[in-house]
PDB file of C-alpha atoms in Angstrom:
ATOM      1  CA  MET A  22      -3.080 -46.707   5.799  1.00  0.00           C
ATOM      2  CA  PHE A  23      -6.792 -47.349   6.316  1.00  0.00           C
ATOM      3  CA  GLU A  24      -7.650 -44.737   3.669  1.00  0.00           C
ATOM      4  CA  MET A  25      -5.356 -46.430   1.148  1.00  0.00           C
ATOM      5  CA  ILE A  26      -6.892 -49.821   1.901  1.00  0.00           C
ATOM      6  CA  GLU A  27     -10.339 -48.354   1.224  1.00  0.00           C
ATOM      7  CA  GLU A  28      -9.100 -46.926  -2.085  1.00  0.00           C
ATOM      8  CA  THR A  29      -8.047 -50.378  -3.259  1.00  0.00           C
ATOM      9  CA  TYR A  30     -11.404 -51.829  -2.235  1.00  0.00           C
ATOM     10  CA  ARG A  31     -13.112 -49.065  -4.174  1.00  0.00           C
ATOM     11  CA  PHE A  32     -10.895 -49.732  -7.200  1.00  0.00           C
ATOM     12  CA  ARG A  33     -11.729 -53.447  -7.228  1.00  0.00           C
ATOM     13  CA  LEU A  34     -15.458 -52.855  -6.759  1.00  0.00           C
ATOM     14  CA  GLU A  35     -15.700 -50.091  -9.369  1.00  0.00           C
ATOM     15  CA  ASN A  36     -13.928 -52.259 -11.922  1.00  0.00           C
ATOM     16  CA  LYS A  37     -15.558 -55.554 -10.851  1.00  0.00           C
ATOM     17  CA  ILE A  38     -12.211 -57.209 -10.126  1.00  0.00           C
ATOM     18  CA  TYR A  39     -12.859 -60.176  -7.834  1.00  0.00           C
ATOM     19  CA  GLU A  40     -10.121 -62.528  -8.974  1.00  0.00           C
ATOM     20  CA  LEU A  41      -7.338 -63.983  -6.864  1.00  0.00           C
ATOM     21  CA  PRO A  42      -4.534 -63.980  -7.692  1.00  0.00           C
ATOM     22  CA  LEU A  43      -4.840 -60.673  -9.510  1.00  0.00           C
ATOM     23  CA  ARG A  44      -3.899 -61.044 -13.167  1.00  0.00           C
ATOM     24  CA  PHE A  45      -1.565 -58.732 -15.050  1.00  0.00           C
ATOM     25  CA  GLU A  46      -4.024 -58.698 -17.965  1.00  0.00           C
ATOM     26  CA  THR A  47      -6.770 -57.343 -15.718  1.00  0.00           C
ATOM     27  CA  LEU A  48      -4.707 -54.269 -14.860  1.00  0.00           C
ATOM     28  CA  LEU A  49      -3.743 -53.834 -18.505  1.00  0.00           C
ATOM     29  CA  ALA A  50      -7.438 -53.846 -19.469  1.00  0.00           C
ATOM     30  CA  TYR A  51      -8.083 -51.136 -16.861  1.00  0.00           C
ATOM     31  CA  LEU A  52      -5.228 -49.011 -18.219  1.00  0.00           C
ATOM     32  CA  ARG A  53      -6.557 -49.267 -21.750  1.00  0.00           C
ATOM     33  CA  ARG A  54     -10.060 -48.307 -20.622  1.00  0.00           C
ATOM     34  CA  GLN A  55      -8.511 -45.114 -19.270  1.00  0.00           C
ATOM     35  CA  GLY A  56      -7.105 -44.350 -22.706  1.00  0.00           C
ATOM     36  CA  GLY A  57      -3.608 -45.484 -21.767  1.00  0.00           C
ATOM     37  CA  ASP A  58      -1.294 -48.242 -22.925  1.00  0.00           C
ATOM     38  CA  LEU A  59       1.690 -50.298 -21.849  1.00  0.00           C
ATOM     39  CA  VAL A  60       5.078 -49.914 -23.517  1.00  0.00           C
ATOM     40  CA  PRO A  61       7.709 -52.611 -22.859  1.00  0.00           C
ATOM     41  CA  TYR A  62      11.242 -51.231 -22.643  1.00  0.00           C
ATOM     42  CA  SER A  63      12.113 -53.284 -25.727  1.00  0.00           C
ATOM     43  CA  LYS A  64       9.735 -51.061 -27.747  1.00  0.00           C
ATOM     44  CA  ALA A  65      10.442 -47.752 -25.994  1.00  0.00           C
ATOM     45  CA  SER A  66      12.722 -46.408 -28.726  1.00  0.00           C
ATOM     46  CA  ALA A  67       9.669 -45.527 -30.815  1.00  0.00           C
ATOM     47  CA  TYR A  68       8.888 -42.800 -28.236  1.00  0.00           C
ATOM     48  CA  PHE A  69      12.346 -41.254 -27.812  1.00  0.00           C
ATOM     49  CA  VAL A  70      11.671 -38.342 -30.164  1.00  0.00           C
ATOM     50  CA  GLN A  71       8.251 -37.554 -28.727  1.00  0.00           C
ATOM     51  CA  TYR A  72       9.361 -38.006 -25.103  1.00  0.00           C
ATOM     52  CA  PRO A  73      13.145 -37.407 -24.890  1.00  0.00           C
ATOM     53  CA  GLU A  74      13.137 -37.887 -21.097  1.00  0.00           C
ATOM     54  CA  VAL A  75      12.285 -41.578 -21.544  1.00  0.00           C
ATOM     55  CA  GLU A  76      15.619 -42.932 -22.826  1.00  0.00           C
ATOM     56  CA  PRO A  77      17.825 -42.106 -19.817  1.00  0.00           C
ATOM     57  CA  LEU A  78      15.323 -43.660 -17.407  1.00  0.00           C
ATOM     58  CA  LEU A  79      15.377 -47.130 -18.943  1.00  0.00           C
ATOM     59  CA  ALA A  80      18.618 -48.048 -17.207  1.00  0.00           C
ATOM     60  CA  SER A  81      17.638 -46.833 -13.733  1.00  0.00           C
ATOM     61  CA  LEU A  82      13.913 -47.503 -13.258  1.00  0.00           C
ATOM     62  CA  GLU A  83      11.801 -50.653 -13.417  1.00  0.00           C
ATOM     63  CA  ALA A  84       8.795 -48.692 -14.647  1.00  0.00           C
ATOM     64  CA  PHE A  85       7.476 -45.167 -15.002  1.00  0.00           C
ATOM     65  CA  THR A  86       4.395 -43.387 -16.313  1.00  0.00           C
ATOM     66  CA  VAL A  87       4.378 -40.586 -18.841  1.00  0.00           C
ATOM     67  CA  PHE A  88       1.374 -38.288 -19.055  1.00  0.00           C
ATOM     68  CA  GLY A  89       1.477 -37.021 -22.604  1.00  0.00           C
ATOM     69  CA  THR A  90      -0.910 -34.941 -24.617  1.00  0.00           C
ATOM     70  CA  GLY A  91      -4.102 -36.965 -24.568  1.00  0.00           C
ATOM     71  CA  GLU A  92      -2.393 -40.209 -23.599  1.00  0.00           C
ATOM     72  CA  VAL A  93      -0.992 -42.056 -20.612  1.00  0.00           C
ATOM     73  CA  LEU A  94       1.876 -44.474 -21.214  1.00  0.00           C
ATOM     74  CA  VAL A  95       3.263 -46.919 -18.682  1.00  0.00           C
ATOM     75  CA  PHE A  96       6.800 -47.987 -19.579  1.00  0.00           C
ATOM     76  CA  LEU A  97       7.732 -51.334 -18.012  1.00  0.00           C
ATOM     77  CA  SER A  98      10.952 -53.352 -18.002  1.00  0.00           C
ATOM     78  CA  ASP A  99      10.952 -56.673 -19.858  1.00  0.00           C
ATOM     79  CA  GLU A 100      13.470 -58.169 -17.403  1.00  0.00           C
ATOM     80  CA  LEU A 101      11.220 -58.538 -14.345  1.00  0.00           C
ATOM     81  CA  SER A 102       9.872 -61.760 -12.878  1.00  0.00           C
ATOM     82  CA  HIS A 103       6.148 -62.384 -13.140  1.00  0.00           C
ATOM     83  CA  ALA A 104       5.443 -61.384  -9.518  1.00  0.00           C
ATOM     84  CA  ARG A 105       7.694 -58.315  -9.659  1.00  0.00           C
ATOM     85  CA  ARG A 106       6.180 -57.246 -12.960  1.00  0.00           C
ATOM     86  CA  LEU A 107       2.675 -57.455 -11.477  1.00  0.00           C
ATOM     87  CA  PHE A 108       3.636 -55.438  -8.399  1.00  0.00           C
ATOM     88  CA  VAL A 109       5.436 -52.701 -10.318  1.00  0.00           C
ATOM     89  CA  PHE A 110       2.576 -52.397 -12.807  1.00  0.00           C
ATOM     90  CA  ALA A 111       0.057 -52.208  -9.948  1.00  0.00           C
ATOM     91  CA  HIS A 112       2.197 -49.406  -8.494  1.00  0.00           C
ATOM     92  CA  GLU A 113       1.897 -47.428 -11.726  1.00  0.00           C
ATOM     93  CA  VAL A 114      -1.850 -48.096 -11.902  1.00  0.00           C
ATOM     94  CA  GLY A 115      -2.000 -46.708  -8.374  1.00  0.00           C
ATOM     95  CA  HIS A 116      -0.446 -43.430  -9.566  1.00  0.00           C
ATOM     96  CA  ILE A 117      -3.092 -43.162 -12.259  1.00  0.00           C
ATOM     97  CA  TYR A 118      -6.090 -44.148 -10.124  1.00  0.00           C
ATOM     98  CA  LEU A 119      -5.071 -41.942  -7.198  1.00  0.00           C
ATOM     99  CA  LYS A 120      -4.605 -39.002  -9.584  1.00  0.00           C
ATOM    100  CA  HIS A 121      -1.127 -38.195  -8.383  1.00  0.00           C
ATOM    101  CA  ALA A 122       0.457 -34.960  -9.548  1.00  0.00           C
ATOM    102  CA  ARG A 123       0.781 -35.215 -13.286  1.00  0.00           C
ATOM    103  CA  HIS A 124       4.046 -33.369 -13.903  1.00  0.00           C
ATOM    104  CA  ARG A 125       4.580 -35.150 -17.236  1.00  0.00           C
ATOM    105  CA  LEU A 126       6.490 -38.017 -15.636  1.00  0.00           C
ATOM    106  CA  LEU A 127       6.006 -40.322 -12.655  1.00  0.00           C
ATOM    107  CA  GLY A 128       8.678 -42.938 -12.097  1.00  0.00           C
ATOM    108  CA  TYR A 129       8.870 -45.880  -9.760  1.00  0.00           C
ATOM    109  CA  ARG A 130      11.210 -44.872  -6.877  1.00  0.00           C
ATOM    110  CA  SER A 131      11.306 -41.261  -7.999  1.00  0.00           C
ATOM    111  CA  ALA A 132      11.924 -38.312  -5.675  1.00  0.00           C
ATOM    112  CA  ALA A 133       8.222 -37.836  -4.810  1.00  0.00           C
ATOM    113  CA  GLU A 134       8.450 -40.211  -1.844  1.00  0.00           C
ATOM    114  CA  GLY A 135       4.971 -39.393  -0.550  1.00  0.00           C
ATOM    115  CA  GLN A 136       3.312 -40.414  -3.783  1.00  0.00           C
ATOM    116  CA  GLU A 137       5.687 -43.342  -4.285  1.00  0.00           C
ATOM    117  CA  ALA A 138       4.948 -44.724  -0.812  1.00  0.00           C
ATOM    118  CA  ASP A 139       1.214 -44.379  -1.441  1.00  0.00           C
ATOM    119  CA  ALA A 140       1.496 -46.166  -4.788  1.00  0.00           C
ATOM    120  CA  ASP A 141       3.427 -48.983  -3.097  1.00  0.00           C
ATOM    121  CA  ARG A 142       0.714 -49.368  -0.453  1.00  0.00           C
ATOM    122  CA  PHE A 143      -1.940 -49.297  -3.167  1.00  0.00           C
ATOM    123  CA  ALA A 144      -0.171 -52.095  -5.054  1.00  0.00           C
ATOM    124  CA  ARG A 145       0.224 -54.264  -1.942  1.00  0.00           C
ATOM    125  CA  CYS A 146      -3.415 -53.941  -0.885  1.00  0.00           C
ATOM    126  CA  LEU A 147      -4.684 -54.358  -4.434  1.00  0.00           C
ATOM    127  CA  ILE A 148      -2.839 -57.643  -4.941  1.00  0.00           C
ATOM    128  CA  ALA A 149      -3.502 -58.892  -1.388  1.00  0.00           C
ATOM    129  CA  PRO A 150      -6.815 -57.419  -0.143  1.00  0.00           C
ATOM    130  CA  PRO A 151      -6.467 -56.978   3.650  1.00  0.00           C
ATOM    131  CA  CYS A 152     -10.124 -57.927   4.226  1.00  0.00           C
ATOM    132  CA  LEU A 153      -9.345 -61.384   2.833  1.00  0.00           C
ATOM    133  CA  LEU A 154      -6.158 -61.731   4.862  1.00  0.00           C
ATOM    134  CA  GLU A 155      -8.057 -60.766   8.002  1.00  0.00           C
ATOM    135  CA  ARG A 156     -10.918 -63.218   7.430  1.00  0.00           C
ATOM    136  CA  LYS A 157      -8.520 -66.060   6.609  1.00  0.00           C
ATOM    137  CA  LYS A 158      -6.248 -65.110   9.529  1.00  0.00           C
ATOM    138  CA  LEU A 159      -3.125 -65.073   7.402  1.00  0.00           C
ATOM    139  CA  ARG A 160      -0.274 -63.937   9.615  1.00  0.00           C
ATOM    140  CA  THR A 161       2.921 -64.812   7.742  1.00  0.00           C
ATOM    141  CA  PRO A 162       4.388 -63.456   4.491  1.00  0.00           C
ATOM    142  CA  GLU A 163       4.599 -67.003   3.136  1.00  0.00           C
ATOM    143  CA  GLU A 164       0.853 -67.514   3.595  1.00  0.00           C
ATOM    144  CA  VAL A 165       0.035 -64.192   1.934  1.00  0.00           C
ATOM    145  CA  THR A 166       2.342 -64.951  -1.010  1.00  0.00           C
ATOM    146  CA  ALA A 167       0.911 -68.431  -1.515  1.00  0.00           C
ATOM    147  CA  LEU A 168      -2.656 -67.088  -1.640  1.00  0.00           C
ATOM    148  CA  THR A 169      -2.164 -63.882  -3.621  1.00  0.00           C
ATOM    149  CA  GLN A 170       1.251 -64.106  -5.387  1.00  0.00           C
ATOM    150  CA  LEU A 171       2.288 -60.824  -3.759  1.00  0.00           C
ATOM    151  CA  LEU A 172       6.069 -60.651  -3.518  1.00  0.00           C
ATOM    152  CA  GLN A 173       7.188 -61.995  -0.154  1.00  0.00           C
ATOM    153  CA  GLU A 174       9.141 -58.868   0.756  1.00  0.00           C
ATOM    154  CA  GLU A 175       6.074 -56.758  -0.043  1.00  0.00           C
ATOM    155  CA  ALA A 176       3.891 -59.135   1.983  1.00  0.00           C
ATOM    156  CA  GLU A 177       6.195 -58.537   4.954  1.00  0.00           C
ATOM    157  CA  LEU A 178       5.748 -54.773   4.602  1.00  0.00           C
ATOM    158  CA  LEU A 179       1.987 -55.125   4.236  1.00  0.00           C
ATOM    159  CA  LEU A 180       1.626 -57.237   7.364  1.00  0.00           C
ATOM    160  CA  ALA A 181       3.878 -54.856   9.302  1.00  0.00           C
ATOM    161  CA  GLU A 182       1.646 -51.893   8.415  1.00  0.00           C
ATOM    162  CA  LEU A 183      -1.709 -53.553   9.072  1.00  0.00           C
ATOM    163  CA  PRO A 184      -3.202 -53.056  12.542  1.00  0.00           C
ATOM    164  CA  ALA A 185      -3.617 -56.082  14.803  1.00  0.00           C
ATOM    165  CA  GLU A 186      -7.367 -55.972  14.150  1.00  0.00           C
ATOM    166  CA  LEU A 187      -8.438 -54.369  10.921  1.00  0.00           C
ATOM    167  CA  PRO A 188     -11.781 -52.554  11.302  1.00  0.00           C
ATOM    168  CA  GLU A 189     -14.546 -53.590   8.940  1.00  0.00           C
ATOM    169  CA  SER A 190     -16.198 -51.113   6.603  1.00  0.00           C
ATOM    170  CA  PRO A 191     -19.060 -51.301   4.085  1.00  0.00           C
ATOM    171  CA  LEU A 192     -16.492 -51.515   1.285  1.00  0.00           C
ATOM    172  CA  SER A 193     -14.519 -54.317   2.942  1.00  0.00           C
ATOM    173  CA  ARG A 194     -17.647 -56.368   3.615  1.00  0.00           C
ATOM    174  CA  LYS A 195     -18.897 -55.898   0.066  1.00  0.00           C
ATOM    175  CA  LEU A 196     -15.558 -56.829  -1.504  1.00  0.00           C
ATOM    176  CA  TYR A 197     -15.131 -59.890   0.706  1.00  0.00           C
ATOM    177  CA  ARG A 198     -18.585 -61.127  -0.319  1.00  0.00           C
ATOM    178  CA  ARG A 199     -17.695 -60.663  -3.985  1.00  0.00           C
ATOM    179  CA  LEU A 200     -14.375 -62.469  -3.590  1.00  0.00           C
ATOM    180  CA  SER A 201     -16.025 -65.330  -1.714  1.00  0.00           C
ATOM    181  CA  SER A 202     -18.969 -65.681  -4.101  1.00  0.00           C
ATOM    182  CA  ARG A 203     -16.697 -65.832  -7.131  1.00  0.00           C
ATOM    183  CA  ARG A 204     -14.554 -68.508  -5.512  1.00  0.00           C
ATOM    184  CA  THR A 205     -17.657 -70.509  -4.632  1.00  0.00           C
ATOM    185  CA  ALA A 206     -19.014 -70.203  -8.180  1.00  0.00           C
ATOM    186  CA  VAL A 207     -15.761 -71.501  -9.676  1.00  0.00           C
ATOM    187  CA  ARG A 208     -15.750 -74.463  -7.308  1.00  0.00           C
ATOM    188  CA  ARG A 209     -19.371 -75.319  -8.152  1.00  0.00           C
ATOM    189  CA  VAL A 210     -18.690 -75.303 -11.881  1.00  0.00           C
ATOM    190  CA  LEU A 211     -15.609 -77.422 -11.344  1.00  0.00           C
ATOM    191  CA  LEU A 212     -17.366 -79.961  -9.151  1.00  0.00           C
ATOM    192  CA  ALA A 213     -20.245 -80.181 -11.620  1.00  0.00           C
ATOM    193  CA  ALA A 214     -17.916 -80.734 -14.566  1.00  0.00           C
ATOM    194  CA  LEU A 215     -15.614 -83.343 -13.040  1.00  0.00           C
ATOM    195  CA  PRO A 216     -18.192 -86.160 -12.863  1.00  0.00           C
ATOM    196  CA  LEU A 217     -19.018 -85.586 -16.539  1.00  0.00           C
ATOM    197  CA  SER A 218     -15.357 -85.915 -17.466  1.00  0.00           C
ATOM    198  CA  LEU A 219     -14.976 -89.105 -15.459  1.00  0.00           C
ATOM    199  CA  ALA A 220     -18.203 -90.524 -16.896  1.00  0.00           C
ATOM    200  CA  ALA A 221     -17.007 -89.819 -20.430  1.00  0.00           C
ATOM    201  CA  LEU A 222     -13.750 -91.622 -19.763  1.00  0.00           C
ATOM    202  CA  CYS A 223     -15.533 -94.641 -18.288  1.00  0.00           C
ATOM    203  CA  LEU A 224     -17.936 -94.770 -21.220  1.00  0.00           C
ATOM    204  CA  GLN A 225     -15.081 -94.639 -23.679  1.00  0.00           C
ATOM    205  CA  TYR A 226     -13.254 -97.562 -22.105  1.00  0.00           C
ATOM    206  CA  LEU A 227     -16.452 -99.622 -21.862  1.00  0.00           C
ATOM    207  CA  LEU A 228     -17.673 -99.038 -25.408  1.00  0.00           C
ATOM    208  CA  PHE A 229     -14.473 -98.477 -27.356  1.00  0.00           C
ATOM    209  CA  PRO A 230     -11.576-100.204 -25.610  1.00  0.00           C
ATOM    210  CA  SER A 231      -9.472-100.089 -28.757  1.00  0.00           C
ATOM    211  CA  GLY A 232      -9.802 -96.320 -28.977  1.00  0.00           C
ATOM    212  CA  ALA A 233     -10.577 -96.497 -32.700  1.00  0.00           C
ATOM    213  CA  LEU A 234     -13.891 -94.656 -32.479  1.00  0.00           C
ATOM    214  CA  LEU A 235     -13.030 -91.953 -29.945  1.00  0.00           C
ATOM    215  CA  THR A 236     -14.658 -88.595 -30.466  1.00  0.00           C
ATOM    216  CA  PRO A 237     -12.380 -85.518 -30.376  1.00  0.00           C
ATOM    217  CA  LEU A 238     -13.728 -84.582 -26.940  1.00  0.00           C
ATOM    218  CA  ILE A 239     -13.044 -88.007 -25.434  1.00  0.00           C
ATOM    219  CA  ARG A 240      -9.607 -88.054 -27.052  1.00  0.00           C
ATOM    220  CA  SER A 241      -8.860 -84.783 -25.288  1.00  0.00           C
ATOM    221  CA  LEU A 242     -10.118 -86.143 -21.978  1.00  0.00           C
ATOM    222  CA  GLN A 243      -8.051 -89.293 -22.386  1.00  0.00           C
ATOM    223  CA  ARG A 244      -4.853 -87.357 -23.018  1.00  0.00           C
ATOM    224  CA  SER A 245      -5.436 -84.953 -20.142  1.00  0.00           C
ATOM    225  CA  ALA A 246      -6.252 -87.763 -17.714  1.00  0.00           C
ATOM    226  CA  CYS A 247      -2.573 -88.725 -17.835  1.00  0.00           C
ATOM    227  CA  GLU A 248      -1.511 -85.348 -16.351  1.00  0.00           C
ATOM    228  CA  THR A 249      -2.489 -84.032 -12.940  1.00  0.00           C
ATOM    229  CA  VAL A 250      -2.228 -80.390 -11.929  1.00  0.00           C
ATOM    230  CA  TYR A 251      -2.930 -78.613  -8.669  1.00  0.00           C
ATOM    231  CA  VAL A 252      -5.152 -75.635  -7.844  1.00  0.00           C
ATOM    232  CA  THR A 253      -5.925 -73.741  -4.653  1.00  0.00           C
ATOM    233  CA  VAL A 254      -9.422 -72.932  -3.500  1.00  0.00           C
ATOM    234  CA  SER A 255      -9.063 -69.215  -4.187  1.00  0.00           C
ATOM    235  CA  GLY A 256      -6.586 -69.343  -7.060  1.00  0.00           C
ATOM    236  CA  GLU A 257      -7.013 -68.848 -10.803  1.00  0.00           C
ATOM    237  CA  HIS A 258      -3.930 -70.792 -11.943  1.00  0.00           C
ATOM    238  CA  TYR A 259      -3.059 -74.471 -12.136  1.00  0.00           C
ATOM    239  CA  HIS A 260       0.359 -75.634 -10.942  1.00  0.00           C
ATOM    240  CA  ARG A 261       2.722 -78.581 -10.996  1.00  0.00           C
ATOM    241  CA  ALA A 262       3.027 -80.586  -7.786  1.00  0.00           C
ATOM    242  CA  ASP A 263       6.423 -79.086  -6.887  1.00  0.00           C
ATOM    243  CA  CYS A 264       5.428 -75.446  -7.555  1.00  0.00           C
ATOM    244  CA  TYR A 265       5.825 -73.012  -4.659  1.00  0.00           C
ATOM    245  CA  TYR A 266       2.274 -71.772  -5.241  1.00  0.00           C
ATOM    246  CA  ALA A 267       0.780 -75.265  -5.060  1.00  0.00           C
ATOM    247  CA  LYS A 268       0.768 -75.248  -1.258  1.00  0.00           C
ATOM    248  CA  ASN A 269      -2.547 -76.418   0.196  1.00  0.00           C
ATOM    249  CA  ALA A 270      -3.726 -77.216  -3.345  1.00  0.00           C
ATOM    250  CA  PHE A 271      -5.868 -80.118  -4.499  1.00  0.00           C
ATOM    251  CA  PRO A 272      -5.294 -82.259  -7.612  1.00  0.00           C
ATOM    252  CA  LEU A 273      -7.278 -82.017 -10.841  1.00  0.00           C
ATOM    253  CA  PRO A 274      -6.904 -83.635 -14.253  1.00  0.00           C
ATOM    254  CA  LEU A 275      -5.617 -81.177 -16.838  1.00  0.00           C
ATOM    255  CA  ASP A 276      -8.712 -81.426 -19.026  1.00  0.00           C
ATOM    256  CA  GLU A 277     -10.713 -78.896 -21.011  1.00  0.00           C
ATOM    257  CA  THR A 278     -12.725 -77.897 -17.946  1.00  0.00           C
ATOM    258  CA  THR A 279      -9.597 -77.140 -15.934  1.00  0.00           C
ATOM    259  CA  ARG A 280      -8.171 -75.118 -18.830  1.00  0.00           C
ATOM    260  CA  GLU A 281     -11.423 -73.133 -19.046  1.00  0.00           C
ATOM    261  CA  LEU A 282     -11.480 -72.304 -15.338  1.00  0.00           C
ATOM    262  CA  TYR A 283      -7.783 -71.784 -14.696  1.00  0.00           C
ATOM    263  CA  GLU A 284      -4.728 -70.361 -16.414  1.00  0.00           C
ATOM    264  CA  PRO A 285      -1.264 -71.947 -16.358  1.00  0.00           C
ATOM    265  CA  CYS A 286       1.050 -70.729 -13.614  1.00  0.00           C
ATOM    266  CA  ALA A 287       3.752 -68.469 -15.058  1.00  0.00           C
ATOM    267  CA  PHE A 288       6.344 -70.060 -12.780  1.00  0.00           C
ATOM    268  CA  CYS A 289       5.871 -73.787 -13.375  1.00  0.00           C
ATOM    269  CA  PHE A 290       4.218 -73.619 -16.850  1.00  0.00           C
ATOM    270  CA  PRO A 291       6.210 -70.728 -18.405  1.00  0.00           C
ATOM    271  CA  ALA A 292       5.806 -72.060 -21.947  1.00  0.00           C
ATOM    272  CA  ASP A 293       1.996 -72.166 -21.645  1.00  0.00           C
ATOM    273  CA  SER A 294       1.495 -68.911 -19.718  1.00  0.00           C
ATOM    274  CA  PRO A 295      -0.143 -66.075 -21.686  1.00  0.00           C
ATOM    275  CA  GLU A 296       2.232 -63.642 -20.043  1.00  0.00           C
TER     276      GLU A 296
END
């Protein structure tokens, strides 16, 4: 287990991935840098002639990877929830990064249980870095899910496999510093921008109470001031007050600054989410 944890640290550091929660788009960018691509099941028919083994798998697997001639294709079901989709895709990325046996096809929950178990562990530790869980003393699946968006059942398995005290390593220390520094940088930008937004609103109401001479920027700030969203200290998404992932979150106005720093939660803002 320790070796797999180190592999995920190495993966994040090599690819400069310091975000939490981990974004689906980040993994997709990695796949494309490796010369691969993602194929939703809804578009898989275009590959049936080239890869005849693909069609029968669509009904039984959530995802699988095909190593073709000069290409790597990850086929992924369109019917998965956001969190499940992220986990399953991270599993397939694990196959690729760990250089598992490339016998043309690797499928999620296939017969190669050794490789499948390793890819599962890779996905869990990639989404929820154990060094962060250890430093924050997260001990329940609910806490891990709220911080990282790892599926709760996978968080249970991760916590069950981790030792009571996880030993530190140069990679774990380096990754934790990167994760912490990025979180601190986001908070500093946010705190610096909020007073400017509030000052602009105050100025508008003092100088132009009728609203007739509002600039486009102040108009945007005025509209967004009517809506409040919630973000966590380490998160990259904004949420509604009743969202499961808004636990221990603090309120922010949904203004241009918030939209720059955060993305909409796929669960409580499904219409706005890029995914």
